[in-house]
Amino acid sequence: MRYAPTIAKLIAELGKLPGIGNKSAQRLAFHILSMPLEEAATLSDSITAARQSVRLCSVCQNYTDRDPCSVCGDPNRDRSTICVVENPRDVSTMERMRDYQGLYHVLHGVYSPLQNVGLDSLKLKELITRLQKEDSVREVILATNQTAEGEATALYISRLIKPSGIRVTRIASGLPMGSDLEFADDLTLSKAMRARHEF
Amino acid sequence: MRIRSVELTNFRNFRRLELEVGSSVNVFYGANAQGKTNILEALYLCACARSHRTSKDRDLILHNETKYKVRLILTSDNDDYDESVSLSYFDETDPSLSSPKAKRIAEHNDVPLDKISRYIGIFNAVIFAPEDMLLIKEGPSVRRRYLDLLISQVRPRYFHALQRYSKLLMQRNRTLKIIRTTKGAKGLNAQEEAELEIWDYSMAETAAEIIEERLVFSERISGAASIHHSRISDEKEILSVRYRSIGGLNEILSETSETMIRDRIENYLLSRWKATHREDYEKGLTMIGPHRDDLELSLDGEGLRPFASQGQQRSAALALKMAELDILREDTKESPVLLLDDVFSELDARRRQALLSGLGHAQVFITCTDKEFVSRELIPLCPDLFSQTGAFSFYRVLEGSVIPDTIDDPGQI
C-alpha cells in the first residue's frame, strides 16, 4: 500500500536522521501520528526552537543558546588550558566527569578527504585566531578520537601550534578502569604496555 | 587444533550441511563440481576470514539466497576445551536502491566480534591448492597477501596495522586526487604540501611496523622454504626469499644495526614521501610504501619467475606453503589444520612424499576424485605416518551433500 503523501514525506524526513533506517522511520512516523496533537506540536516546536536559537559559541564553537556559551562565560574556569574535541557531544562527555576545569574548542569533524571533509571545513582558523588573541593559554590538549583520522588531525594541529611555544599534549590511551586485563583486546593492551610509567 | 564438526548454511552449493569430522585424515571424494573444494574453502574462510578463491563474499552465497553461514566447533590438540568460530555474510541490497545493505559477521563462541582483527588467529589453517602456483606466476600483490595472511595469524597487531595503513593510504591518495582536480597541473603550494605531510607522518609509523614484521618473517620463510625446497626438488638449486622494498629501502637497511630498524624505516619513508610529493601528485597515487613491495624469490641467486620451468615453479610454491605451515606451528604451539585441495594429482611421487612427510600429526582434509587414490598412491609413500595418525574418514560428496562412508574393515586401508 502507498502512504498518503504527507505520511510518506514524514517517513522520508525521519529517515534522513543518523541511525534511522526505513523501518525505524516508519515506526517513528506512526508513533507521531498516534500522539495527541498537542504533544506532536510540542515536539515540532522544540525542534524549531532549538534549531532557531542554538548557534555556535563565538569562542569555542560549541552549540549554545547564548554567546559566549556557559563554559566560556564561566569566570571560574581555568583559561590557561584548551581541550580540542571533534564534536559537541564530546564536550558533554568531558563535562560529565566533572574533573576538567579548562575550556574547550570544538572542531566539528576530523580531516577526512574520503568523506569530503577538508581542513578548511574544520574550525581550525578559529582555534588559531583564538590562541593569537588570548595570551593566557599555556596548554592545548588534543582529545580527538583514536582513529586514523583523529590521530592525523591531532598531528596536524600539533604541528600548527608547536612553533608558538604553547605546550601541546595528547590524551592517553590504554585500559578502561574497572576492567579485567583478560578482556582487553591485543591492540589496547600493547598500547597500554608501551605507555607504561614509573610507579 | 582440530575441527570437531562443520556446519554450512547456504554456502556455495550446500543448502545445509552438518558434519562431524574425524580427528586425523578426512578424505572428501567424488566427481568434479560436486562441492568438495567448497568444503575446504569454507574451512579456510573460517581461519583467514577470506576465501582462497574469491574476494567477493557475494560469490559464496547459494544461488537465490541472501545469506551464508559457516560455523566450526573446534577443540585444542589435547582435547581440553571446545570453542566455536563462525563467519556469516548477508547481502540484502535492493538493486533498485543505491545504498548497499550487506554485512559480514564474525563470531567466537557465538558472540559477535566488533572487529575482524579480533577474529584472525583464533583458528589457524593452511591450504594447499592449485591456486598456490599464482604465488610464482602472478604479480607482487599475491605474494604480499601470502605474507600478510601468515603474519596476521600469529601477530594480531599486524592485521590492525595493515587495516590502518590501507585506510591512511586511501586518504593520502584521495588528497592527491583532490589537489589535482582543483588546480590542474600547476605545482603544489604550502598548504597542499602540509596536507600531504599529515598523511606522510601518520602513515610512517604504521608502515615501519608493517615492513619490520615483513622483514623478520621473510627471513624466517626463506630459511624454512630453502630446507623444504632441497627435499622437494631433484635439482640442487637453492631457493631463497627476500623482502624487496621499492624506493631504495633495502640498501639503507643493509647498513643498519638490528635495534634501530623501525626508526630507520620510519625516517626513510618519511623523507622519501616528502621528496616525492610532486611525482605522486602527477600520478595521483602514492608510489612508494609497503603497499608496493614484493617478496622476491630466487634460485641460486637468479630471479625465479622469468626463467623457471613448470617443475621449478611448482617446487618453489610448495616450499613456500610448507614454510607457512612450519611458522604457524612454531608460533602458535599448535598444529594448524591442513587443507589439501586436489594437490596430489599435480605432484610427482617425490613432491608428494616431501609434502606428506612435512605434515606431522595435524588434522588433514583432502579432496580427490577417486577414493582408491589414497590407499593406492599416498599410503605406500609414507606408511609410518599414516599408521601413526590412525583412522581415515571417507566422505562421498555428491551434488551439495556429503555421505560419510562406514568403514567395515579399517585394516583394509
Coordinates of C-alpha atoms in Angstrom, one line a residue:
Chain A
M1 CA 0.0 0.0 0.0
R2 CA 1.2 3.5 -0.8
Y3 CA 1.2 6.0 2.0
A4 CA -0.6 9.3 1.9
P5 CA 1.8 12.0 0.6
T6 CA 2.1 13.7 4.0
I7 CA 2.9 10.5 5.8
A8 CA 5.4 9.5 3.1
K9 CA 7.1 12.9 3.5
L10 CA 7.3 12.5 7.3
I11 CA 8.8 9.0 6.9
A12 CA 11.3 10.3 4.4
E13 CA 12.4 13.2 6.7
L14 CA 12.8 11.0 9.7
G15 CA 14.8 8.5 7.6
K16 CA 17.4 11.2 7.0
L17 CA 18.4 11.2 10.7
P18 CA 21.5 9.3 11.6
G19 CA 21.0 5.7 12.7
I20 CA 17.4 5.7 11.5
G21 CA 16.7 3.2 8.7
N22 CA 13.5 3.0 6.7
K23 CA 11.8 0.6 9.1
S24 CA 12.6 2.8 12.2
A25 CA 11.4 5.8 10.3
Q26 CA 8.0 4.2 9.6
R27 CA 7.7 3.2 13.3
L28 CA 8.5 6.7 14.5
A29 CA 6.2 8.2 11.9
F30 CA 3.2 6.1 13.1
H31 CA 4.1 6.8 16.7
I32 CA 4.0 10.5 16.0
L33 CA 0.6 10.1 14.2
S34 CA -0.8 8.3 17.2
M35 CA 0.3 11.1 19.6
P36 CA -2.2 13.7 20.9
L37 CA -2.0 16.8 18.6
E38 CA -0.6 19.0 21.5
E39 CA 2.3 16.5 22.1
A40 CA 3.2 16.4 18.4
A41 CA 3.1 20.2 18.3
T42 CA 5.4 20.4 21.3
L43 CA 7.8 18.0 19.6
S44 CA 7.8 20.0 16.4
D45 CA 8.0 23.3 18.3
S46 CA 11.0 22.2 20.3
I47 CA 12.8 21.1 17.1
T48 CA 12.2 24.6 15.6
A49 CA 13.0 26.5 18.8
A50 CA 16.2 24.6 19.3
R51 CA 17.3 24.9 15.7
Q52 CA 16.5 28.7 15.7
S53 CA 18.0 29.7 19.0
V54 CA 21.1 27.5 19.0
R55 CA 24.2 28.8 17.3
L56 CA 27.9 28.3 17.6
C57 CA 29.7 29.9 20.5
S58 CA 32.0 32.6 19.1
V59 CA 34.8 31.4 21.3
C60 CA 34.8 27.6 21.4
Q61 CA 32.4 26.8 18.5
N62 CA 30.3 24.6 20.7
Y63 CA 26.5 24.7 20.3
T64 CA 24.9 27.3 22.6
D65 CA 21.8 29.4 23.1
R66 CA 23.8 32.4 24.4
D67 CA 27.1 33.8 23.4
P68 CA 29.6 33.2 24.9
C69 CA 28.5 29.7 26.0
S70 CA 28.1 28.7 29.6
V71 CA 31.6 27.2 29.8
C72 CA 33.4 30.1 28.0
G73 CA 31.4 32.6 30.0
D74 CA 32.1 31.0 33.4
P75 CA 34.7 33.2 35.3
N76 CA 35.7 30.2 37.4
R77 CA 37.1 28.1 34.5
D78 CA 40.8 27.8 34.0
R79 CA 41.7 29.9 31.0
S80 CA 45.2 28.5 30.5
T81 CA 44.0 25.2 29.1
I82 CA 42.0 24.4 25.9
C83 CA 40.8 20.9 25.2
V84 CA 40.3 20.3 21.5
V85 CA 37.5 17.8 20.6
E86 CA 35.8 16.6 17.5
N87 CA 32.1 17.1 18.3
P88 CA 29.8 19.0 20.7
R89 CA 28.9 15.5 22.1
D90 CA 32.5 15.1 23.2
V91 CA 32.2 18.3 25.3
S92 CA 29.2 16.8 27.2
T93 CA 31.2 13.6 27.7
M94 CA 34.2 15.5 29.1
E95 CA 31.9 17.6 31.3
R96 CA 30.3 14.5 32.7
M97 CA 33.5 13.6 34.6
R98 CA 33.4 17.0 36.4
D99 CA 37.1 16.9 36.7
Y100 CA 38.3 19.1 33.9
Q101 CA 38.2 22.8 34.7
G102 CA 39.7 24.3 31.5
L103 CA 38.0 25.4 28.3
Y104 CA 37.1 23.6 25.0
H105 CA 37.4 24.0 21.3
V106 CA 35.1 22.1 19.0
L107 CA 36.4 21.2 15.6
H108 CA 33.0 19.9 14.2
G109 CA 34.6 16.9 12.5
V110 CA 38.1 15.4 11.6
Y111 CA 40.2 15.7 8.5
S112 CA 39.0 13.0 6.1
P113 CA 39.3 13.6 2.4
L114 CA 37.5 10.3 1.8
Q115 CA 34.4 11.7 3.4
N116 CA 35.0 15.1 1.7
V117 CA 36.0 16.8 4.9
G118 CA 38.8 19.1 4.1
L119 CA 40.9 21.1 6.7
D120 CA 39.1 24.3 5.8
S121 CA 35.8 22.9 6.9
L122 CA 37.1 22.3 10.4
K123 CA 37.1 25.1 13.0
L124 CA 40.9 25.4 12.8
K125 CA 41.2 29.0 11.8
E126 CA 39.0 29.9 14.8
L127 CA 41.4 27.9 17.1
I128 CA 44.5 29.7 15.7
T129 CA 42.9 33.2 16.0
R130 CA 41.8 32.3 19.5
L131 CA 45.3 31.3 20.5
Q132 CA 46.7 34.5 19.0
K133 CA 44.1 36.7 20.7
E134 CA 44.2 35.1 24.2
D135 CA 47.7 35.0 25.6
S136 CA 46.5 33.3 28.8
V137 CA 46.6 29.8 27.1
R138 CA 49.5 27.6 28.3
E139 CA 48.4 24.2 27.1
V140 CA 46.3 22.7 24.3
I141 CA 45.1 19.2 25.0
L142 CA 44.3 17.2 21.8
A143 CA 41.3 14.9 22.5
T144 CA 40.3 13.8 19.1
N145 CA 39.3 10.2 18.7
Q146 CA 41.9 7.4 18.5
T147 CA 41.0 6.7 14.9
A148 CA 43.3 7.1 11.9
E149 CA 41.7 10.4 11.0
G150 CA 41.5 11.6 14.6
E151 CA 45.2 10.9 15.1
A152 CA 46.1 12.6 11.8
T153 CA 44.0 15.7 12.7
A154 CA 45.8 15.9 16.1
L155 CA 49.1 15.6 14.4
Y156 CA 48.3 18.5 12.1
I157 CA 47.1 20.7 14.9
S158 CA 50.2 20.0 17.0
R159 CA 52.5 20.9 14.1
L160 CA 50.4 24.1 13.6
I161 CA 50.7 25.2 17.3
K162 CA 54.1 23.9 18.3
P163 CA 56.0 27.0 16.8
S164 CA 54.1 29.3 19.1
G165 CA 55.7 27.7 22.2
I166 CA 52.3 26.6 23.7
R167 CA 52.5 23.2 25.3
V168 CA 50.6 20.6 23.2
T169 CA 49.5 17.3 24.8
R170 CA 47.6 14.3 23.6
I171 CA 45.2 12.3 25.8
A172 CA 46.5 8.9 26.9
S173 CA 45.1 5.6 25.6
G174 CA 45.0 2.4 27.5
L175 CA 42.9 0.1 29.6
P176 CA 39.4 1.1 30.8
M177 CA 39.1 1.5 34.6
G178 CA 37.4 -1.3 36.5
S179 CA 38.0 -3.8 33.7
D180 CA 39.9 -7.1 33.8
L181 CA 43.1 -7.4 31.9
E182 CA 41.9 -10.6 30.2
F183 CA 39.1 -8.8 28.4
A184 CA 41.3 -6.2 26.9
D185 CA 42.0 -6.5 23.2
D186 CA 45.5 -7.0 22.0
L187 CA 45.9 -3.6 20.5
T188 CA 44.7 -1.7 23.6
L189 CA 46.9 -3.8 25.7
S190 CA 50.0 -3.3 23.6
K191 CA 49.4 0.5 23.6
A192 CA 49.0 0.4 27.3
M193 CA 52.2 -1.5 27.7
R194 CA 54.1 0.9 25.6
A195 CA 52.7 3.9 27.5
R196 CA 53.5 2.5 30.9
H197 CA 55.0 4.8 33.5
E198 CA 57.2 4.8 36.7
F199 CA 55.2 3.8 39.7
Chain B
M1 CA 44.0 -27.5 16.9
R2 CA 41.3 -29.8 15.4
I3 CA 37.8 -29.4 13.9
R4 CA 35.1 -31.5 15.5
S5 CA 32.2 -30.5 13.4
V6 CA 31.3 -28.3 10.4
E7 CA 28.0 -26.5 9.7
L8 CA 27.3 -24.8 6.4
T9 CA 24.2 -22.9 5.6
N10 CA 23.6 -21.6 2.0
F11 CA 27.3 -21.8 1.3
R12 CA 28.1 -22.2 -2.4
N13 CA 26.2 -25.3 -3.5
F14 CA 25.4 -26.5 0.1
R15 CA 22.0 -25.6 1.4
R16 CA 22.6 -27.1 4.8
L17 CA 25.4 -29.4 5.9
E18 CA 26.1 -30.6 9.4
L19 CA 29.0 -32.9 9.6
E20 CA 31.1 -34.5 12.4
V21 CA 34.7 -35.0 11.1
G22 CA 37.4 -37.4 12.1
S23 CA 40.4 -36.3 14.2
S24 CA 43.1 -37.2 11.7
V25 CA 42.7 -37.7 8.0
N26 CA 39.5 -36.8 6.3
V27 CA 39.1 -37.6 2.6
F28 CA 36.3 -36.0 0.5
Y29 CA 36.0 -37.8 -2.8
G30 CA 33.6 -37.6 -5.7
A31 CA 33.3 -36.4 -9.3
N32 CA 34.1 -32.8 -10.2
A33 CA 31.8 -29.9 -9.5
Q34 CA 30.0 -31.7 -6.6
G35 CA 31.3 -29.4 -3.9
K36 CA 34.5 -30.9 -2.5
T37 CA 36.6 -27.8 -2.8
N38 CA 33.7 -25.7 -1.4
I39 CA 34.0 -27.6 1.9
L40 CA 37.7 -26.8 2.1
E41 CA 37.1 -23.2 1.1
A42 CA 34.6 -22.9 4.0
L43 CA 37.2 -24.2 6.4
Y44 CA 39.9 -21.9 5.1
L45 CA 37.4 -19.0 5.3
C46 CA 36.9 -19.6 9.0
A47 CA 40.6 -19.3 9.6
C48 CA 41.5 -16.3 7.5
A49 CA 38.2 -14.5 7.1
R50 CA 38.7 -14.6 3.3
S51 CA 38.4 -17.2 0.6
H52 CA 41.4 -18.5 -1.3
R53 CA 39.4 -18.4 -4.5
T54 CA 37.5 -15.1 -4.4
S55 CA 37.5 -11.7 -2.7
K56 CA 33.7 -11.3 -3.1
D57 CA 31.6 -12.6 -0.3
R58 CA 28.6 -12.4 -2.6
D59 CA 30.0 -15.3 -4.7
L60 CA 29.9 -17.6 -1.6
I61 CA 26.1 -17.4 -1.2
L62 CA 24.0 -20.1 -2.6
H63 CA 22.1 -19.0 -5.7
N64 CA 18.9 -17.0 -4.9
E65 CA 19.7 -16.7 -1.2
T66 CA 20.9 -13.6 0.7
K67 CA 23.0 -15.1 3.5
Y68 CA 25.6 -17.7 4.1
K69 CA 27.0 -19.0 7.4
V70 CA 29.9 -21.3 8.2
R71 CA 30.3 -22.5 11.8
L72 CA 33.0 -24.8 13.2
I73 CA 33.3 -26.4 16.5
L74 CA 37.0 -26.7 17.4
T75 CA 39.0 -28.5 20.0
S76 CA 42.6 -28.0 21.2
D77 CA 45.3 -30.6 20.4
N78 CA 45.0 -32.2 23.7
D79 CA 41.2 -32.1 23.8
D80 CA 40.9 -30.0 26.9
Y81 CA 38.5 -27.4 25.7
D82 CA 36.0 -26.7 22.9
E83 CA 35.2 -23.5 21.2
S84 CA 33.3 -22.3 18.1
V85 CA 34.0 -19.9 15.3
S86 CA 31.6 -18.7 12.7
L87 CA 31.6 -16.4 9.8
S88 CA 28.5 -15.2 8.0
Y89 CA 27.6 -12.6 5.4
F90 CA 24.3 -11.3 4.3
D91 CA 23.6 -9.1 1.3
E92 CA 20.1 -7.7 1.2
T93 CA 21.0 -4.9 -1.1
D94 CA 17.9 -3.8 -3.1
P95 CA 19.2 -3.4 -6.7
S96 CA 16.7 -0.5 -7.2
L97 CA 18.3 1.4 -4.3
S98 CA 21.8 2.8 -4.5
S99 CA 22.9 2.2 -0.9
P100 CA 24.3 -1.3 -0.3
K101 CA 23.0 -3.3 2.6
A102 CA 25.5 -6.0 3.2
K103 CA 27.3 -7.1 6.3
R104 CA 29.8 -9.7 7.4
I105 CA 29.7 -11.1 10.9
A106 CA 32.5 -13.0 12.7
E107 CA 31.6 -14.8 15.9
H108 CA 33.7 -16.5 18.6
N109 CA 31.8 -18.9 20.8
D110 CA 28.6 -17.5 19.2
V111 CA 29.4 -13.9 20.4
P112 CA 29.7 -11.4 17.5
L113 CA 33.1 -9.6 17.4
D114 CA 33.2 -6.0 16.6
K115 CA 36.4 -6.2 14.6
I116 CA 37.7 -8.8 12.1
S117 CA 41.1 -8.1 13.6
R118 CA 40.0 -9.9 16.8
Y119 CA 38.9 -12.9 14.8
I120 CA 42.0 -13.6 12.8
G121 CA 44.3 -16.0 14.7
I122 CA 41.6 -17.9 16.7
F123 CA 41.6 -20.8 14.3
N124 CA 44.5 -21.4 12.0
A125 CA 44.6 -23.4 8.8
V126 CA 47.0 -23.8 5.9
I127 CA 45.6 -24.6 2.4
F128 CA 47.5 -26.3 -0.4
A129 CA 45.6 -25.7 -3.6
P130 CA 46.1 -25.3 -7.3
E131 CA 45.9 -21.6 -6.7
D132 CA 49.3 -21.7 -4.9
M133 CA 51.0 -21.6 -8.3
L134 CA 49.8 -17.9 -8.5
L135 CA 52.4 -17.2 -5.8
I136 CA 55.1 -17.7 -8.5
K137 CA 53.2 -16.7 -11.7
E138 CA 51.4 -13.6 -10.6
G139 CA 52.5 -10.1 -9.6
P140 CA 53.6 -8.8 -6.2
S141 CA 50.1 -8.4 -4.7
V142 CA 49.7 -12.2 -4.5
R143 CA 52.9 -12.6 -2.6
R144 CA 52.1 -9.7 -0.3
R145 CA 48.8 -11.3 0.5
Y146 CA 50.6 -14.6 1.3
L147 CA 53.0 -12.7 3.7
D148 CA 50.2 -10.6 5.2
L149 CA 47.9 -13.5 5.9
L150 CA 50.7 -15.5 7.5
I151 CA 51.9 -12.7 9.8
S152 CA 48.3 -11.7 10.7
Q153 CA 47.5 -15.2 12.0
V154 CA 50.4 -15.0 14.5
R155 CA 50.6 -11.3 15.2
P156 CA 47.2 -9.8 15.8
R157 CA 48.6 -6.3 15.9
Y158 CA 49.9 -6.7 12.4
F159 CA 46.5 -7.2 10.9
H160 CA 45.4 -4.0 12.6
A161 CA 48.4 -2.1 11.3
L162 CA 47.5 -3.3 7.8
Q163 CA 44.0 -2.1 8.1
R164 CA 45.1 1.3 9.4
Y165 CA 47.8 1.7 6.7
S166 CA 45.4 0.9 3.9
K167 CA 42.9 3.5 5.3
L168 CA 45.6 6.2 5.6
L169 CA 46.8 5.4 2.1
M170 CA 43.3 5.9 0.7
Q171 CA 43.2 9.2 2.5
R172 CA 46.5 10.3 1.0
N173 CA 45.6 9.2 -2.5
R174 CA 42.3 10.9 -2.2
T175 CA 44.1 14.1 -1.1
L176 CA 46.4 13.8 -4.2
K177 CA 43.3 13.5 -6.4
I178 CA 41.5 16.4 -4.8
I179 CA 44.6 18.7 -5.3
R180 CA 44.8 17.5 -8.9
T181 CA 41.2 18.2 -9.8
T182 CA 41.1 21.6 -8.1
K183 CA 44.2 23.0 -9.7
G184 CA 45.3 21.0 -12.7
A185 CA 49.0 20.6 -13.4
K186 CA 50.4 23.6 -11.5
G187 CA 52.9 22.9 -8.6
L188 CA 51.9 22.3 -5.0
N189 CA 51.5 25.3 -2.7
A190 CA 52.5 25.3 1.0
Q191 CA 49.0 24.4 2.2
E192 CA 48.8 21.4 -0.1
E193 CA 52.3 20.2 0.9
A194 CA 51.1 20.4 4.5
E195 CA 48.0 18.4 3.8
L196 CA 50.1 15.6 2.2
E197 CA 52.5 15.8 5.1
I198 CA 49.8 15.0 7.6
W199 CA 49.3 11.6 5.9
D200 CA 53.1 11.1 5.4
Y201 CA 53.6 11.5 9.2
S202 CA 50.5 9.4 10.0
M203 CA 51.5 6.6 7.7
A204 CA 55.2 6.4 8.5
E205 CA 54.9 4.7 11.9
T206 CA 52.4 2.1 10.7
A207 CA 54.3 1.5 7.5
A208 CA 57.5 0.9 9.5
E209 CA 55.8 -1.5 11.8
I210 CA 54.5 -3.5 8.7
I211 CA 57.8 -3.5 7.0
E212 CA 59.8 -4.5 10.1
E213 CA 57.5 -7.6 10.6
R214 CA 57.7 -8.4 6.9
L215 CA 61.5 -8.4 7.0
V216 CA 61.5 -10.7 10.0
F217 CA 59.1 -13.1 8.5
S218 CA 60.7 -13.1 5.1
E219 CA 63.9 -14.2 6.6
R220 CA 62.1 -17.0 8.5
I221 CA 60.3 -18.0 5.4
S222 CA 63.5 -18.1 3.5
G223 CA 65.2 -20.4 6.0
A224 CA 62.3 -22.8 6.2
A225 CA 61.4 -22.8 2.5
S226 CA 65.0 -23.5 1.4
I227 CA 65.1 -26.6 3.5
H228 CA 61.8 -27.9 2.2
H229 CA 62.9 -27.0 -1.4
S230 CA 66.0 -29.0 -1.2
R231 CA 63.9 -32.0 -0.2
I232 CA 61.3 -31.4 -2.9
S233 CA 63.4 -30.6 -5.9
D234 CA 65.6 -33.1 -7.7
E235 CA 67.9 -30.3 -8.9
K236 CA 70.5 -29.0 -6.5
E237 CA 69.4 -25.3 -6.7
I238 CA 69.0 -23.3 -3.5
L239 CA 65.7 -21.4 -3.1
S240 CA 65.9 -18.1 -1.3
V241 CA 63.3 -15.5 -0.4
R242 CA 64.0 -11.8 0.2
Y243 CA 61.7 -8.9 1.1
R244 CA 62.1 -6.3 -1.7
S245 CA 61.1 -2.8 -0.7
I246 CA 60.8 -0.4 -3.6
G247 CA 62.4 3.0 -3.3
G248 CA 65.9 2.0 -2.1
L249 CA 65.0 0.9 1.4
N250 CA 66.9 -2.4 1.1
E251 CA 70.2 -0.5 0.6
I252 CA 69.6 1.6 3.7
L253 CA 68.7 -1.5 5.8
S254 CA 71.8 -3.5 4.9
E255 CA 73.9 -1.0 6.8
T256 CA 71.6 -0.6 9.8
S257 CA 72.0 -2.2 13.2
E258 CA 69.2 -4.5 14.4
T259 CA 67.8 -2.3 17.1
M260 CA 67.3 0.8 15.0
I261 CA 65.4 -0.8 12.2
R262 CA 61.9 0.5 12.9
D263 CA 63.1 4.1 13.4
R264 CA 65.3 4.0 10.3
I265 CA 62.4 2.7 8.2
E266 CA 60.1 5.3 9.5
N267 CA 62.5 8.2 8.9
Y268 CA 63.5 6.9 5.5
L269 CA 59.9 6.6 4.3
L270 CA 59.0 10.0 5.7
S271 CA 61.9 11.6 3.8
R272 CA 61.1 9.7 0.6
W273 CA 57.4 10.5 0.7
K274 CA 58.1 14.2 1.3
A275 CA 60.6 14.2 -1.6
T276 CA 58.1 12.6 -4.0
H277 CA 55.1 14.8 -3.4
R278 CA 55.4 16.2 -6.9
E279 CA 55.7 12.7 -8.6
D280 CA 52.8 11.3 -6.5
Y281 CA 50.7 14.3 -7.4
E282 CA 51.3 13.9 -11.1
K283 CA 50.4 10.2 -10.9
G284 CA 47.6 10.8 -8.4
L285 CA 48.9 7.9 -6.4
T286 CA 51.4 7.1 -3.6
M287 CA 54.2 5.4 -5.5
I288 CA 56.4 4.2 -2.5
G289 CA 55.5 2.2 0.5
P290 CA 54.7 -1.3 1.8
H291 CA 51.7 -1.5 -0.5
R292 CA 54.1 -1.7 -3.4
D293 CA 56.7 -4.0 -2.0
D294 CA 57.3 -7.6 -3.1
L295 CA 58.6 -10.9 -1.8
E296 CA 61.5 -11.8 -4.2
L297 CA 62.1 -15.4 -4.9
S298 CA 65.3 -16.7 -6.4
L299 CA 67.0 -20.0 -7.3
D300 CA 70.8 -19.8 -6.8
G301 CA 70.6 -16.1 -6.9
E302 CA 68.6 -15.8 -10.2
G303 CA 65.1 -14.3 -10.0
L304 CA 62.7 -17.1 -10.3
R305 CA 59.8 -16.1 -12.5
P306 CA 61.1 -15.4 -16.0
F307 CA 63.3 -18.5 -16.4
A308 CA 61.7 -21.1 -14.3
S309 CA 60.3 -24.3 -15.7
Q310 CA 56.9 -25.6 -14.6
G311 CA 58.5 -28.1 -12.2
Q312 CA 60.7 -25.4 -10.6
Q313 CA 57.8 -23.2 -10.1
R314 CA 55.7 -26.0 -8.5
S315 CA 58.6 -26.9 -6.2
A316 CA 59.0 -23.2 -5.1
A317 CA 55.2 -22.8 -4.5
L318 CA 55.1 -26.0 -2.4
A319 CA 58.2 -24.9 -0.4
L320 CA 56.6 -21.5 0.4
K321 CA 53.4 -23.2 1.7
M322 CA 55.3 -25.7 3.8
A323 CA 57.3 -22.8 5.3
E324 CA 54.0 -21.2 6.2
L325 CA 53.0 -24.4 8.0
D326 CA 56.3 -24.5 9.9
I327 CA 56.0 -20.9 11.1
L328 CA 52.3 -21.3 12.1
R329 CA 53.2 -24.4 14.1
E330 CA 56.2 -22.8 15.7
D331 CA 54.5 -19.6 16.8
T332 CA 51.1 -21.0 17.9
K333 CA 52.5 -24.1 19.5
E334 CA 49.6 -26.0 17.9
S335 CA 49.4 -27.6 14.6
P336 CA 47.2 -25.7 12.2
V337 CA 44.5 -27.7 10.3
L338 CA 45.8 -28.7 6.8
L339 CA 43.6 -28.4 3.8
L340 CA 44.9 -30.2 0.7
D341 CA 42.7 -29.3 -2.2
D342 CA 43.3 -31.6 -5.2
V343 CA 47.1 -31.1 -4.9
F344 CA 48.4 -34.6 -5.2
S345 CA 47.2 -35.1 -8.8
E346 CA 49.6 -32.3 -9.9
L347 CA 52.6 -33.5 -8.0
D348 CA 55.1 -36.3 -8.8
A349 CA 56.0 -39.0 -6.3
R350 CA 59.0 -37.1 -4.9
R351 CA 57.0 -34.0 -4.2
R352 CA 54.1 -36.0 -2.8
Q353 CA 56.4 -37.6 -0.4
A354 CA 58.0 -34.3 0.7
L355 CA 54.6 -32.8 1.3
L356 CA 53.3 -35.8 3.3
S357 CA 56.4 -36.1 5.4
G358 CA 56.2 -32.4 6.4
L359 CA 52.6 -32.7 7.6
G360 CA 53.3 -34.1 11.0
H361 CA 50.3 -35.1 13.2
A362 CA 47.9 -32.4 12.1
Q363 CA 44.3 -32.9 11.3
V364 CA 44.1 -33.1 7.5
F365 CA 41.4 -32.6 4.9
I366 CA 42.0 -34.0 1.4
T367 CA 39.9 -33.7 -1.7
C368 CA 40.3 -36.1 -4.6
T369 CA 38.2 -37.6 -7.3
D370 CA 39.0 -41.3 -6.6
K371 CA 38.8 -42.9 -3.2
E372 CA 41.2 -45.6 -4.1
F373 CA 43.8 -43.0 -4.9
V374 CA 44.6 -42.6 -1.2
S375 CA 45.3 -46.2 -0.5
R376 CA 47.0 -46.8 -3.8
E377 CA 49.2 -43.7 -4.1
L378 CA 49.6 -42.0 -0.8
I379 CA 49.8 -44.5 1.9
P380 CA 52.7 -46.5 0.3
L381 CA 54.7 -43.3 0.2
C382 CA 54.5 -42.8 4.0
P383 CA 53.3 -45.9 5.7
D384 CA 54.7 -44.8 9.1
L385 CA 52.9 -41.5 9.1
F386 CA 49.6 -43.0 8.2
S387 CA 49.8 -45.8 10.7
Q388 CA 50.5 -43.3 13.4
T389 CA 47.8 -40.9 12.6
G390 CA 45.2 -43.7 12.9
A391 CA 41.9 -44.0 11.2
F392 CA 40.9 -42.4 7.9
S393 CA 37.4 -41.0 7.5
F394 CA 36.0 -41.0 4.0
Y395 CA 33.1 -38.9 2.8
R396 CA 31.5 -39.0 -0.6
V397 CA 30.5 -35.6 -1.9
L398 CA 27.5 -35.6 -4.3
E399 CA 25.6 -32.6 -5.6
G400 CA 25.9 -30.5 -2.4
S401 CA 25.5 -33.3 0.1
V402 CA 28.0 -35.4 2.0
I403 CA 27.7 -39.0 2.8
P404 CA 30.2 -40.5 5.3
D405 CA 31.5 -44.0 4.4
T406 CA 31.0 -46.6 7.0
I407 CA 34.3 -48.5 7.2
D408 CA 33.7 -52.2 7.8
D409 CA 37.3 -53.2 7.9
P410 CA 39.8 -50.4 9.0
G411 CA 42.7 -52.8 8.3
Q412 CA 41.9 -52.5 4.6
I413 CA 43.3 -49.0 4.5

